[in-house]
Amino acid sequence: MSDLTTVELLCLEKRIENRIRFGKPASQEIVDHHRRIVSFLPGSIFAFVRWTSNDFGTILSRIDILRAVAPGQRYSTVPWVSPGGESLLRLAGWPKVERVLQLTDSVESLGIHPADAAPEYWHHAHNRLSVNEKPRAYTRARRQAWLHRRRIAL
């Protein structure tokens, strides 16, 4: 059994798109023209976006921000993710997915890779967006506070 968390990515034009919005894969395997498998080390944070449509329009929009788990750790199951991951954010519906993508862009605009943002921020965003409230912005000061807390905890 591997210590890696694997995610199967699939792209069928105008039908299905499973993609990684951010994260730092440890490896990648190209299966065929439509499928890839990316793998993440334990503790890695990544965003997995799923979108599906049919002849009548979009039927699924979902984003999961997950932390890859080590063997023996608890995890949530997520389709296309093996074994699963620690859920930091899980939202469905295009308006909420779009808002998370905007939050991701704003973290990147600070020069911070979203996978390196405080995991608590993604929990906060999940909690606020799930009740249709606006999350606080991620700032350099919040990042510094998290890095300080992390250093002290070690």
XYZ file of C-alpha atoms in Angstrom:
154
model
C 0.000 0.000 0.000
C 1.350 3.407 -0.965
C 1.672 6.363 1.386
C 0.509 8.617 -1.445
C -2.971 9.998 -2.007
C -3.916 9.603 -5.668
C -6.415 11.642 -7.656
C -7.740 10.556 -11.031
C -8.200 13.507 -13.354
C -10.551 13.189 -16.274
C -11.454 15.583 -19.050
C -14.165 14.733 -21.581
C -14.876 17.887 -23.537
C -18.156 19.559 -22.555
C -19.112 16.585 -20.331
C -16.760 15.971 -17.403
C -13.821 17.840 -15.983
C -11.974 16.693 -12.873
C -8.937 18.866 -12.249
C -6.529 20.061 -9.622
C -6.813 23.816 -9.056
C -3.805 23.961 -6.758
C -1.437 21.624 -5.008
C 2.049 20.242 -5.379
C 1.859 16.708 -6.784
C 4.697 14.328 -5.921
C 4.142 12.439 -9.170
C 1.962 12.293 -12.236
C 1.021 9.462 -14.571
C -0.600 10.007 -17.954
C -3.059 7.155 -18.498
C -4.414 8.240 -21.875
C -5.515 11.341 -23.768
C -8.342 12.017 -21.293
C -6.977 10.721 -17.970
C -4.085 11.441 -15.640
C -3.333 10.295 -12.122
C -1.582 12.692 -9.757
C -0.230 11.693 -6.353
C 0.305 13.764 -3.207
C 2.534 13.164 -0.196
C 0.922 12.949 3.255
C 0.235 16.434 4.615
C 0.001 18.017 1.154
C -2.971 20.300 0.577
C -4.706 20.419 -2.787
C -7.927 21.639 -4.384
C -9.917 19.182 -6.475
C -12.580 20.658 -8.755
C -15.271 18.495 -10.369
C -17.683 19.620 -13.035
C -20.200 17.552 -14.997
C -22.815 18.487 -17.579
C -25.329 16.871 -19.873
C -27.331 18.061 -22.882
C -29.339 20.402 -20.656
C -26.452 22.115 -18.831
C -24.322 21.765 -15.743
C -25.452 19.073 -13.325
C -22.530 19.148 -10.861
C -20.027 21.752 -9.703
C -17.993 20.853 -6.630
C -14.722 21.813 -5.017
C -12.903 19.917 -2.287
C -9.817 21.243 -0.562
C -8.155 18.242 1.015
C -5.064 17.400 2.996
C -3.475 14.096 1.936
C -3.385 11.631 4.815
C -0.764 9.212 6.053
C -1.626 5.519 6.464
C -3.721 4.979 9.575
C -5.098 8.536 9.708
C -8.824 9.215 9.483
C -10.082 10.579 6.187
C -13.210 11.491 4.271
C -13.948 9.614 1.089
C -14.170 11.673 -2.078
C -14.948 10.280 -5.533
C -11.821 9.936 -7.695
C -9.518 10.328 -4.646
C -7.844 7.284 -3.122
C -7.954 6.639 -0.258
C -9.511 10.043 0.491
C -8.333 13.040 2.466
C -8.865 15.276 5.440
C -11.575 17.664 4.295
C -10.711 21.327 4.802
C -13.427 22.656 2.487
C -16.218 20.955 0.573
C -18.755 22.997 -1.352
C -21.134 22.366 -4.228
C -22.963 24.630 -6.653
C -21.335 26.953 -9.133
C -21.751 30.221 -7.141
C -19.912 28.741 -4.133
C -17.288 26.997 -6.271
C -16.673 30.244 -8.133
C -16.268 32.119 -4.837
C -13.658 29.590 -3.635
C -11.796 29.989 -6.927
C -11.820 33.770 -6.368
C -10.467 33.272 -2.829
C -7.731 31.061 -4.283
C -6.842 33.796 -6.773
C -6.661 36.357 -3.962
C -4.256 34.136 -1.968
C -2.096 33.776 -5.086
C -2.141 37.552 -5.587
C -0.282 37.818 -2.247
C 2.509 35.693 -3.696
C 1.459 32.696 -1.579
C 0.793 29.300 -3.115
C -2.729 28.341 -1.920
C -1.418 24.936 -0.787
C 0.840 26.824 1.644
C -2.004 28.894 3.139
C -3.090 28.114 6.679
C -5.383 25.054 6.630
C -7.592 26.880 9.152
C -8.293 29.501 6.492
C -9.868 26.898 4.220
C -11.991 25.662 7.177
C -13.058 29.263 7.798
C -13.944 29.765 4.105
C -15.958 26.527 4.122
C -17.909 27.520 7.228
C -18.698 31.017 5.992
C -19.566 30.113 2.397
C -21.731 27.167 3.433
C -24.079 29.635 5.177
C -23.813 32.239 2.395
C -21.601 34.600 4.384
C -18.470 36.354 3.151
C -15.183 34.882 4.435
C -12.474 37.150 5.800
C -9.651 37.821 3.382
C -6.424 35.887 3.730
C -3.616 38.304 4.520
C 0.136 38.183 4.999
C -0.465 38.910 8.701
C -2.740 35.846 8.998
C -0.098 33.759 7.257
C 2.639 35.016 9.587
C 0.480 34.244 12.636
C -0.123 30.707 11.354
C 3.589 30.166 10.634
C 4.371 31.382 14.158
C 1.785 29.002 15.691
C 3.190 26.141 13.630
C 6.771 26.875 14.748
C 5.721 26.961 18.410
C 3.797 23.678 18.080
C 6.897 21.853 16.829
